[in-house]
Structures are given as structure tokens and as C-alpha cells.
PDB file of C-alpha atoms and ligand atoms in Angstrom:
ATOM      1  CA  MET A  97       0.000   0.000   0.000  1.00  0.00           C
ATOM      2  CA  PRO A  98       1.366   3.444  -0.846  1.00  0.00           C
ATOM      3  CA  ASP A  99       1.348   6.086   1.862  1.00  0.00           C
ATOM      4  CA  PRO A 100      -1.921   7.999   1.834  1.00  0.00           C
ATOM      5  CA  VAL A 101      -1.747  11.565   0.518  1.00  0.00           C
ATOM      6  CA  LEU A 102      -4.369  12.652   3.053  1.00  0.00           C
ATOM      7  CA  GLN A 103      -5.604  11.151   6.266  1.00  0.00           C
ATOM      8  CA  ALA A 104      -8.216  12.335   8.759  1.00  0.00           C
ATOM      9  CA  GLU A 105      -8.700  10.905  12.225  1.00  0.00           C
ATOM     10  CA  GLY A 106     -11.620  11.504  14.548  1.00  0.00           C
ATOM     11  CA  LEU A 107     -12.640  14.786  12.939  1.00  0.00           C
ATOM     12  CA  GLU A 108     -15.347  16.701  14.750  1.00  0.00           C
ATOM     13  CA  LYS A 109     -16.760  20.179  14.435  1.00  0.00           C
ATOM     14  CA  THR A 110     -19.236  21.881  16.706  1.00  0.00           C
ATOM     15  CA  TYR A 111     -20.356  25.397  15.845  1.00  0.00           C
ATOM     16  CA  GLY A 112     -21.441  27.617  18.716  1.00  0.00           C
ATOM     17  CA  THR A 113     -21.862  26.633  22.345  1.00  0.00           C
ATOM     18  CA  GLY A 114     -24.539  25.636  24.840  1.00  0.00           C
ATOM     19  CA  GLN A 115     -28.131  25.610  23.612  1.00  0.00           C
ATOM     20  CA  ALA A 116     -27.094  26.967  20.224  1.00  0.00           C
ATOM     21  CA  ALA A 117     -24.377  24.340  19.561  1.00  0.00           C
ATOM     22  CA  VAL A 118     -24.563  22.540  16.212  1.00  0.00           C
ATOM     23  CA  GLN A 119     -22.570  19.342  15.806  1.00  0.00           C
ATOM     24  CA  ALA A 120     -21.866  19.555  12.085  1.00  0.00           C
ATOM     25  CA  VAL A 121     -19.255  16.760  11.893  1.00  0.00           C
ATOM     26  CA  ARG A 122     -19.284  13.942  14.444  1.00  0.00           C
ATOM     27  CA  GLY A 123     -16.238  11.730  14.254  1.00  0.00           C
ATOM     28  CA  ILE A 124     -15.009  11.171  10.712  1.00  0.00           C
ATOM     29  CA  ASP A 125     -12.014   9.062   9.710  1.00  0.00           C
ATOM     30  CA  LEU A 126     -10.864   8.852   6.135  1.00  0.00           C
ATOM     31  CA  THR A 127      -7.861   7.996   4.046  1.00  0.00           C
ATOM     32  CA  LEU A 128      -7.094   9.101   0.501  1.00  0.00           C
ATOM     33  CA  GLU A 129      -4.507   7.439  -1.735  1.00  0.00           C
ATOM     34  CA  ALA A 130      -2.873   8.990  -4.790  1.00  0.00           C
ATOM     35  CA  GLY A 131      -5.052   8.536  -7.873  1.00  0.00           C
ATOM     36  CA  GLU A 132      -8.264   8.001  -5.903  1.00  0.00           C
ATOM     37  CA  ARG A 133     -11.387  10.003  -6.698  1.00  0.00           C
ATOM     38  CA  LEU A 134     -13.390   9.925  -3.482  1.00  0.00           C
ATOM     39  CA  LEU A 135     -16.928  11.249  -3.706  1.00  0.00           C
ATOM     40  CA  VAL A 136     -18.686  12.170  -0.447  1.00  0.00           C
ATOM     41  CA  MET A 137     -22.396  12.481  -1.138  1.00  0.00           C
ATOM     42  CA  GLY A 138     -25.000  13.932   1.160  1.00  0.00           C
ATOM     43  CA  PRO A 139     -27.967  16.287   1.299  1.00  0.00           C
ATOM     44  CA  SER A 140     -27.809  19.961   2.144  1.00  0.00           C
ATOM     45  CA  GLY A 141     -26.846  20.495   5.775  1.00  0.00           C
ATOM     46  CA  SER A 142     -25.238  17.067   6.207  1.00  0.00           C
ATOM     47  CA  GLY A 143     -21.776  18.512   6.935  1.00  0.00           C
ATOM     48  CA  LYS A 144     -20.065  18.368   3.531  1.00  0.00           C
ATOM     49  CA  THR A 145     -18.661  21.899   3.479  1.00  0.00           C
ATOM     50  CA  THR A 146     -17.625  21.661   7.127  1.00  0.00           C
ATOM     51  CA  LEU A 147     -15.782  18.406   6.442  1.00  0.00           C
ATOM     52  CA  ILE A 148     -13.958  19.526   3.315  1.00  0.00           C
ATOM     53  CA  SER A 149     -13.047  22.896   4.852  1.00  0.00           C
ATOM     54  CA  MET A 150     -11.356  21.048   7.715  1.00  0.00           C
ATOM     55  CA  LEU A 151      -9.582  18.714   5.266  1.00  0.00           C
ATOM     56  CA  GLY A 152      -8.437  21.779   3.345  1.00  0.00           C
ATOM     57  CA  GLY A 153      -6.924  23.575   6.314  1.00  0.00           C
ATOM     58  CA  MET A 154      -9.529  26.335   6.266  1.00  0.00           C
ATOM     59  CA  LEU A 155     -11.509  25.434   9.372  1.00  0.00           C
ATOM     60  CA  THR A 156      -9.986  24.289  12.645  1.00  0.00           C
ATOM     61  CA  PRO A 157     -11.625  21.076  13.896  1.00  0.00           C
ATOM     62  CA  SER A 158     -13.116  20.884  17.387  1.00  0.00           C
ATOM     63  CA  ALA A 159     -11.360  17.518  17.651  1.00  0.00           C
ATOM     64  CA  GLY A 160      -9.328  15.183  15.470  1.00  0.00           C
ATOM     65  CA  ARG A 161      -6.418  15.542  13.116  1.00  0.00           C
ATOM     66  CA  VAL A 162      -5.669  15.947   9.416  1.00  0.00           C
ATOM     67  CA  PHE A 163      -2.417  14.690   7.921  1.00  0.00           C
ATOM     68  CA  LEU A 164      -1.161  15.749   4.514  1.00  0.00           C
ATOM     69  CA  GLY A 165       1.535  13.323   3.436  1.00  0.00           C
ATOM     70  CA  GLY A 166       2.372  12.711   7.081  1.00  0.00           C
ATOM     71  CA  GLU A 167       2.343  16.377   8.180  1.00  0.00           C
ATOM     72  CA  ASP A 168      -0.177  17.266  10.866  1.00  0.00           C
ATOM     73  CA  LEU A 169      -2.023  20.243   9.380  1.00  0.00           C
ATOM     74  CA  TYR A 170      -3.414  21.745  12.568  1.00  0.00           C
ATOM     75  CA  GLU A 171      -0.248  21.273  14.565  1.00  0.00           C
ATOM     76  CA  HIS A 172       1.194  24.197  12.621  1.00  0.00           C
ATOM     77  CA  ASP A 173       0.420  27.848  13.255  1.00  0.00           C
ATOM     78  CA  GLU A 174      -1.713  29.775  10.787  1.00  0.00           C
ATOM     79  CA  ARG A 175       1.203  30.960   8.664  1.00  0.00           C
ATOM     80  CA  GLN A 176       2.830  27.550   8.339  1.00  0.00           C
ATOM     81  CA  ARG A 177      -0.565  26.017   7.614  1.00  0.00           C
ATOM     82  CA  ALA A 178      -1.197  28.497   4.817  1.00  0.00           C
ATOM     83  CA  HIS A 179       2.149  27.590   3.340  1.00  0.00           C
ATOM     84  CA  LEU A 180       1.488  23.843   3.576  1.00  0.00           C
ATOM     85  CA  ARG A 181      -1.915  24.382   1.978  1.00  0.00           C
ATOM     86  CA  LEU A 182      -0.404  26.327  -0.904  1.00  0.00           C
ATOM     87  CA  ARG A 183       2.059  23.567  -1.725  1.00  0.00           C
ATOM     88  CA  LYS A 184      -0.065  20.495  -1.114  1.00  0.00           C
ATOM     89  CA  LEU A 185      -3.690  21.354  -1.829  1.00  0.00           C
ATOM     90  CA  GLY A 186      -5.825  22.815  -4.554  1.00  0.00           C
ATOM     91  CA  PHE A 187      -9.340  23.836  -3.559  1.00  0.00           C
ATOM     92  CA  ILE A 188     -12.316  24.229  -5.907  1.00  0.00           C
ATOM     93  CA  PHE A 189     -15.436  26.040  -4.713  1.00  0.00           C
ATOM     94  CA  GLN A 190     -19.050  25.831  -5.821  1.00  0.00           C
ATOM     95  CA  SER A 191     -19.171  29.554  -6.555  1.00  0.00           C
ATOM     96  CA  PHE A 192     -15.641  29.675  -8.051  1.00  0.00           C
ATOM     97  CA  ASN A 193     -14.306  32.361  -5.657  1.00  0.00           C
ATOM     98  CA  LEU A 194     -12.320  34.120  -8.363  1.00  0.00           C
ATOM     99  CA  LEU A 195     -11.022  37.629  -7.702  1.00  0.00           C
ATOM    100  CA  SER A 196     -13.244  39.917  -9.754  1.00  0.00           C
ATOM    101  CA  ALA A 197     -10.591  42.592 -10.318  1.00  0.00           C
ATOM    102  CA  LEU A 198      -8.165  40.106 -11.879  1.00  0.00           C
ATOM    103  CA  ASN A 199      -8.376  38.451 -15.283  1.00  0.00           C
ATOM    104  CA  ALA A 200      -8.231  34.688 -15.822  1.00  0.00           C
ATOM    105  CA  ARG A 201      -4.457  34.559 -16.126  1.00  0.00           C
ATOM    106  CA  GLU A 202      -3.915  36.725 -13.053  1.00  0.00           C
ATOM    107  CA  ASN A 203      -6.324  34.604 -10.997  1.00  0.00           C
ATOM    108  CA  ILE A 204      -4.324  31.504 -11.914  1.00  0.00           C
ATOM    109  CA  GLU A 205      -1.088  33.273 -10.982  1.00  0.00           C
ATOM    110  CA  VAL A 206      -2.284  34.203  -7.476  1.00  0.00           C
ATOM    111  CA  PRO A 207      -1.228  30.994  -5.688  1.00  0.00           C
ATOM    112  CA  MET A 208       2.108  31.063  -7.505  1.00  0.00           C
ATOM    113  CA  ARG A 209       2.739  34.649  -6.425  1.00  0.00           C
ATOM    114  CA  LEU A 210       1.889  33.641  -2.858  1.00  0.00           C
ATOM    115  CA  SER A 211       4.314  30.731  -3.035  1.00  0.00           C
ATOM    116  CA  ARG A 212       7.000  33.067  -4.434  1.00  0.00           C
ATOM    117  CA  THR A 213       7.273  31.340  -7.787  1.00  0.00           C
ATOM    118  CA  PRO A 214       9.460  33.519 -10.030  1.00  0.00           C
ATOM    119  CA  ARG A 215       7.301  35.715 -12.205  1.00  0.00           C
ATOM    120  CA  SER A 216       8.415  34.305 -15.569  1.00  0.00           C
ATOM    121  CA  GLN A 217       7.813  30.755 -14.375  1.00  0.00           C
ATOM    122  CA  ALA A 218       4.376  31.711 -13.046  1.00  0.00           C
ATOM    123  CA  ARG A 219       3.434  33.228 -16.396  1.00  0.00           C
ATOM    124  CA  GLN A 220       4.666  30.154 -18.219  1.00  0.00           C
ATOM    125  CA  ARG A 221       2.720  27.782 -15.973  1.00  0.00           C
ATOM    126  CA  ALA A 222      -0.435  29.898 -16.157  1.00  0.00           C
ATOM    127  CA  SER A 223      -0.185  29.769 -19.957  1.00  0.00           C
ATOM    128  CA  GLU A 224       0.122  25.993 -19.890  1.00  0.00           C
ATOM    129  CA  GLN A 225      -2.892  25.681 -17.585  1.00  0.00           C
ATOM    130  CA  LEU A 226      -4.964  28.037 -19.726  1.00  0.00           C
ATOM    131  CA  GLU A 227      -4.041  26.015 -22.798  1.00  0.00           C
ATOM    132  CA  ARG A 228      -4.835  22.608 -21.375  1.00  0.00           C
ATOM    133  CA  LEU A 229      -8.162  23.736 -19.943  1.00  0.00           C
ATOM    134  CA  GLY A 230      -9.187  25.254 -23.266  1.00  0.00           C
ATOM    135  CA  LEU A 231      -9.014  28.814 -21.949  1.00  0.00           C
ATOM    136  CA  ALA A 232      -6.178  30.267 -24.026  1.00  0.00           C
ATOM    137  CA  GLU A 233      -8.550  32.739 -25.698  1.00  0.00           C
ATOM    138  CA  ARG A 234      -9.960  33.794 -22.346  1.00  0.00           C
ATOM    139  CA  ALA A 235      -6.682  34.680 -20.613  1.00  0.00           C
ATOM    140  CA  ALA A 236      -7.377  38.414 -20.494  1.00  0.00           C
ATOM    141  CA  HIS A 237     -11.047  38.163 -19.532  1.00  0.00           C
ATOM    142  CA  ARG A 238     -12.257  39.052 -16.074  1.00  0.00           C
ATOM    143  CA  PRO A 239     -14.660  36.707 -14.287  1.00  0.00           C
ATOM    144  CA  ARG A 240     -17.712  38.816 -15.198  1.00  0.00           C
ATOM    145  CA  ASP A 241     -16.947  38.186 -18.887  1.00  0.00           C
ATOM    146  CA  LEU A 242     -16.644  34.410 -18.495  1.00  0.00           C
ATOM    147  CA  SER A 243     -19.376  31.748 -18.513  1.00  0.00           C
ATOM    148  CA  GLY A 244     -19.933  29.575 -15.440  1.00  0.00           C
ATOM    149  CA  GLY A 245     -18.107  26.670 -17.051  1.00  0.00           C
ATOM    150  CA  GLU A 246     -15.164  28.904 -17.954  1.00  0.00           C
ATOM    151  CA  LYS A 247     -15.031  30.344 -14.449  1.00  0.00           C
ATOM    152  CA  GLN A 248     -14.905  26.872 -12.952  1.00  0.00           C
ATOM    153  CA  ARG A 249     -12.140  25.868 -15.358  1.00  0.00           C
ATOM    154  CA  VAL A 250     -10.149  28.967 -14.329  1.00  0.00           C
ATOM    155  CA  SER A 251     -10.641  27.973 -10.721  1.00  0.00           C
ATOM    156  CA  ILE A 252      -9.422  24.438 -11.507  1.00  0.00           C
ATOM    157  CA  ALA A 253      -6.374  25.923 -13.250  1.00  0.00           C
ATOM    158  CA  ARG A 254      -5.749  28.046 -10.158  1.00  0.00           C
ATOM    159  CA  ALA A 255      -6.071  24.971  -7.923  1.00  0.00           C
ATOM    160  CA  LEU A 256      -3.464  23.197 -10.080  1.00  0.00           C
ATOM    161  CA  ALA A 257      -1.048  26.101 -10.298  1.00  0.00           C
ATOM    162  CA  ASN A 258       1.336  24.949  -7.579  1.00  0.00           C
ATOM    163  CA  GLU A 259       1.096  21.327  -8.734  1.00  0.00           C
ATOM    164  CA  PRO A 260      -0.492  19.983  -5.543  1.00  0.00           C
ATOM    165  CA  GLN A 261      -0.888  16.263  -4.831  1.00  0.00           C
ATOM    166  CA  ILE A 262      -4.419  16.751  -3.519  1.00  0.00           C
ATOM    167  CA  ILE A 263      -7.481  18.393  -5.038  1.00  0.00           C
ATOM    168  CA  LEU A 264     -10.523  19.162  -2.883  1.00  0.00           C
ATOM    169  CA  ALA A 265     -13.791  20.267  -4.441  1.00  0.00           C
ATOM    170  CA  ASP A 266     -16.954  21.508  -2.710  1.00  0.00           C
ATOM    171  CA  GLU A 267     -19.987  21.033  -5.007  1.00  0.00           C
ATOM    172  CA  PRO A 268     -17.906  21.869  -8.090  1.00  0.00           C
ATOM    173  CA  THR A 269     -20.755  21.272 -10.554  1.00  0.00           C
ATOM    174  CA  ALA A 270     -23.669  22.716  -8.599  1.00  0.00           C
ATOM    175  CA  ASN A 271     -23.723  26.038 -10.458  1.00  0.00           C
ATOM    176  CA  LEU A 272     -23.165  24.536 -13.918  1.00  0.00           C
ATOM    177  CA  ASP A 273     -25.469  23.309 -16.678  1.00  0.00           C
ATOM    178  CA  SER A 274     -25.245  19.656 -17.664  1.00  0.00           C
ATOM    179  CA  GLN A 275     -22.683  20.066 -20.441  1.00  0.00           C
ATOM    180  CA  ASN A 276     -20.325  22.157 -18.325  1.00  0.00           C
ATOM    181  CA  GLY A 277     -20.965  19.923 -15.341  1.00  0.00           C
ATOM    182  CA  ARG A 278     -19.902  16.912 -17.362  1.00  0.00           C
ATOM    183  CA  GLN A 279     -16.803  18.680 -18.621  1.00  0.00           C
ATOM    184  CA  VAL A 280     -15.738  19.670 -15.107  1.00  0.00           C
ATOM    185  CA  ALA A 281     -16.395  16.100 -13.902  1.00  0.00           C
ATOM    186  CA  GLU A 282     -14.180  14.733 -16.671  1.00  0.00           C
ATOM    187  CA  ILE A 283     -11.364  17.144 -15.822  1.00  0.00           C
ATOM    188  CA  LEU A 284     -11.522  16.129 -12.153  1.00  0.00           C
ATOM    189  CA  SER A 285     -11.527  12.476 -13.189  1.00  0.00           C
ATOM    190  CA  ARG A 286      -8.370  12.868 -15.282  1.00  0.00           C
ATOM    191  CA  LEU A 287      -6.555  14.561 -12.414  1.00  0.00           C
ATOM    192  CA  GLY A 288      -6.850  11.254 -10.578  1.00  0.00           C
ATOM    193  CA  THR A 289      -6.616   8.686 -13.359  1.00  0.00           C
ATOM    194  CA  VAL A 290      -3.963  10.344 -15.537  1.00  0.00           C
ATOM    195  CA  GLU A 291      -2.057  12.601 -13.148  1.00  0.00           C
ATOM    196  CA  GLY A 292      -2.293  10.442 -10.044  1.00  0.00           C
ATOM    197  CA  LYS A 293      -3.575  13.187  -7.769  1.00  0.00           C
ATOM    198  CA  GLY A 294      -5.813  12.363  -4.827  1.00  0.00           C
ATOM    199  CA  VAL A 295      -9.208  13.971  -5.407  1.00  0.00           C
ATOM    200  CA  ILE A 296     -12.021  14.468  -2.881  1.00  0.00           C
ATOM    201  CA  ILE A 297     -15.332  15.846  -4.059  1.00  0.00           C
ATOM    202  CA  VAL A 298     -18.272  16.586  -1.769  1.00  0.00           C
ATOM    203  CA  SER A 299     -21.561  16.951  -3.592  1.00  0.00           C
ATOM    204  CA  HIS A 300     -25.104  15.794  -3.987  1.00  0.00           C
ATOM    205  CA  ASP A 301     -24.749  15.740  -7.788  1.00  0.00           C
ATOM    206  CA  GLN A 302     -25.449  12.177  -8.947  1.00  0.00           C
ATOM    207  CA  ARG A 303     -23.551  12.809 -12.192  1.00  0.00           C
ATOM    208  CA  LEU A 304     -20.283  12.760 -10.273  1.00  0.00           C
ATOM    209  CA  GLN A 305     -20.787   9.106  -9.336  1.00  0.00           C
ATOM    210  CA  ASP A 306     -19.521   8.097 -12.792  1.00  0.00           C
ATOM    211  CA  ILE A 307     -16.049   9.479 -12.191  1.00  0.00           C
ATOM    212  CA  ALA A 308     -15.603   8.364  -8.568  1.00  0.00           C
ATOM    213  CA  SER A 309     -13.367   5.442  -7.671  1.00  0.00           C
ATOM    214  CA  ARG A 310     -15.024   5.313  -4.236  1.00  0.00           C
ATOM    215  CA  ILE A 311     -18.261   6.751  -2.878  1.00  0.00           C
ATOM    216  CA  VAL A 312     -19.214   7.330   0.741  1.00  0.00           C
ATOM    217  CA  TRP A 313     -22.299   9.000   2.125  1.00  0.00           C
ATOM    218  CA  ILE A 314     -22.548  11.629   4.837  1.00  0.00           C
ATOM    219  CA  GLU A 315     -25.579  12.225   6.979  1.00  0.00           C
ATOM    220  CA  ASP A 316     -25.802  14.286  10.156  1.00  0.00           C
ATOM    221  CA  GLY A 317     -22.032  14.644  10.152  1.00  0.00           C
ATOM    222  CA  ARG A 318     -21.253  10.923   9.993  1.00  0.00           C
ATOM    223  CA  LEU A 319     -19.933   8.825   7.131  1.00  0.00           C
ATOM    224  CA  ASP A 320     -21.653   5.706   5.904  1.00  0.00           C
ATOM    225  CA  GLN A 321     -20.545   3.253   3.234  1.00  0.00           C
ATOM    226  CA  ARG A 322     -24.168   2.887   2.076  1.00  0.00           C
ATOM    227  CA  PRO A 323     -26.580   5.385   0.563  1.00  0.00           C
ATOM    228  CA  GLN A 324     -29.073   6.990   2.941  1.00  0.00           C
ATOM    229  CA  GLY A 325     -32.438   5.384   3.204  1.00  0.00           C
ATOM    230  CA  ASP A 326     -30.879   2.090   2.193  1.00  0.00           C
ATOM    231  CA  PRO A 327     -30.633   0.176   5.475  1.00  0.00           C
ATOM    232  CA  VAL A 328     -30.236  -3.253   3.849  1.00  0.00           C
ATOM    233  CA  GLY A 329     -27.752  -2.157   1.216  1.00  0.00           C
ATOM    234  CA  VAL A 330     -29.852  -3.002  -1.845  1.00  0.00           C
ATOM    235  CA  ALA A 331     -28.639   0.064  -3.729  1.00  0.00           C
ATOM    236  CA  GLY A 332     -25.019  -0.317  -2.898  1.00  0.00           C
TER     237      GLY A 332
HETATM  238  P1  ADP B  82     -23.506  21.009   3.702  1.00  0.00           P
HETATM  239  O1  ADP B  82     -22.291  21.567   3.058  1.00  0.00           O
HETATM  240  O2  ADP B  82     -23.632  19.512   3.572  1.00  0.00           O
HETATM  241  O3  ADP B  82     -24.767  21.685   3.252  1.00  0.00           O
HETATM  242  P2  ADP B  82     -22.552  22.338   6.114  1.00  0.00           P
HETATM  243  O4  ADP B  82     -21.252  21.753   6.475  1.00  0.00           O
HETATM  244  O5  ADP B  82     -22.568  23.648   5.432  1.00  0.00           O
HETATM  245  O6  ADP B  82     -23.403  21.252   5.285  1.00  0.00           O
HETATM  246  O7  ADP B  82     -23.438  22.480   7.427  1.00  0.00           O
HETATM  247  C1  ADP B  82     -23.604  21.421   8.367  1.00  0.00           C
HETATM  248  C2  ADP B  82     -24.411  21.935   9.560  1.00  0.00           C
HETATM  249  O8  ADP B  82     -23.665  22.919  10.236  1.00  0.00           O
HETATM  250  C3  ADP B  82     -25.729  22.580   9.187  1.00  0.00           C
HETATM  251  O9  ADP B  82     -26.656  22.286  10.189  1.00  0.00           O
HETATM  252  C4  ADP B  82     -25.391  24.046   9.164  1.00  0.00           C
HETATM  253  O10 ADP B  82     -26.517  24.828   9.430  1.00  0.00           O
HETATM  254  C5  ADP B  82     -24.374  24.159  10.277  1.00  0.00           C
HETATM  255  N1  ADP B  82     -23.394  25.237  10.038  1.00  0.00           N
HETATM  256  C6  ADP B  82     -22.570  25.358   8.974  1.00  0.00           C
HETATM  257  N2  ADP B  82     -21.759  26.427   9.099  1.00  0.00           N
HETATM  258  C7  ADP B  82     -22.090  26.996  10.279  1.00  0.00           C
HETATM  259  C8  ADP B  82     -21.608  28.143  10.998  1.00  0.00           C
HETATM  260  N3  ADP B  82     -20.611  28.908  10.517  1.00  0.00           N
HETATM  261  N4  ADP B  82     -22.185  28.422  12.186  1.00  0.00           N
HETATM  262  C9  ADP B  82     -23.175  27.645  12.682  1.00  0.00           C
HETATM  263  N5  ADP B  82     -23.669  26.559  12.076  1.00  0.00           N
HETATM  264  C10 ADP B  82     -23.134  26.233  10.883  1.00  0.00           C
HETATM  265 MG1   MG B  83     -22.068  22.901   1.470  1.00  0.00          MG
END
């Protein structure tokens, strides 16, 4: 067995305290190997965004640990964690989260600037990403002049900019029509199958099942190997 690229142990998250406390994630363990495409499916409010934000170093767990290639993410201080995140993880959001004042190329260059990649190298890599994601003609367009599918491809290019081993995606197809959704699904699939990255997608989009190498379900902050409402396992 190869070493996992990502590992989570006993992850928990409670928002708020006392009467108002919400236990969004209640004890999740998971392991991701290189090349795997893990799909975590669950309805709205089941804890998907909370889980993936903790895996991505963006939300401190109430309990539990996250290891990226053996490094304990939350053992580091904020600055070190940001640095680790930049090198090891690419994150894709449902609503793209592109910077509206920057064009496509500049958005892709952001993580490389932050990781102090020399400018000429950053430009070169951004060009390659634009090319391979079919965005060469869109390099100088700002987000408001791009379609949803194009915006998501720019955000994938940005996630890949520092050549991370791990890609995390929160509902990456939710704001896309079926054609663009399929295209984004295929790109995410290739990142695992061809490039050997570990990919975790949280979603309730059934279309993503086709590209997953493993599917788990989340309900009320807990993982289950079987679909919800399927107590005897007939569907799985
Ligand atoms: P999903 O992404 O599956 O829709 P979330 O992780 O966003 O689920 O939310 C899980 C639960 O945690 C929900 O009950 C939600 O209302 C609650 N929640 C999410 N974020 C916060 C927050 N910042 N403060 C309080 N409760 C939150
Ligand atoms: Mg969510």
C-alpha cells in the first residue's frame, strides 16, 4: 500500500456553544490514496462543506487531526498552515471564488505569487494551464466576462497552479449546466486517473458518481458506506 496523501482521524466540528451548539461533523475518519477520486455524497446540511473545509486547512476542527503526506495540518500555526496548503492542496469552490478585479491569467497566478514562484515561471505555468483547460482565448477576460463553465475551469487551473498532490472540491458542478458539469467532472476524473492526484469531491450531484473510484455517504455529520435510506444495502 502506498502512503496515503491525506488522512483524517476523529474529525469533529461543533459550531457555537450551549443551547445553540450545532454538531456539524461527528467523528469522521478517512484515508485518501494517490489517484483516488473519493466522492462524499450527502444532502444539504449534512456537513459536507464543514468536512472539506477542515480537510483543506480552512476550518480548525473541534477535535481530530488531518495529515497531509504525514504532516499534521493543525499542529502548525496559521502561517505555516497556509504555506502547507499552498504547496499540497488545490481547492475548488461551488461559486468559483475568483477575484473579480483580476483576469483569468492573473487569478491563476495568485497561488504562484503567494508561493513566491518567479514571475516568468508563473506566467509560463499559467499559460500551460490556460491552454490545457481550453481557456487560451480567455486569458485576459475578467470573471464577469466568463461563462460559469469557464469560471470553474479557471478555478481548476488556479487549484493546479502549484502542482499539488491533492485536489478538494466543494460542489464543483452545482452552479453549472449539464454540459459544463460533465466537462468539469471529466477534468476532475483525469486529475486522478492520468495525473495520479488524490481527489475528494463533496456533492449531492449524482452525475459525479460516474467518475468516482469510491463513494461514501454523509448524513448528520457521519460517514456511511451505504446510501441513505438504504438500510439493507440493496442500492449499494
Ligand atoms: P452542507 O455543506 O452539507 O450543506 P454544512 O457543512 O454547510 O453542510 O453544514 C452542516 C451543519 O452545520 C448545518 O446544520 C449548518 O446549518 C451548520 N453550520 C454550517 N456552518 C455553520 C456556521 N458557521 N455556524 C453555525 N452553524 C453552521
Ligand atoms: Mg455545502
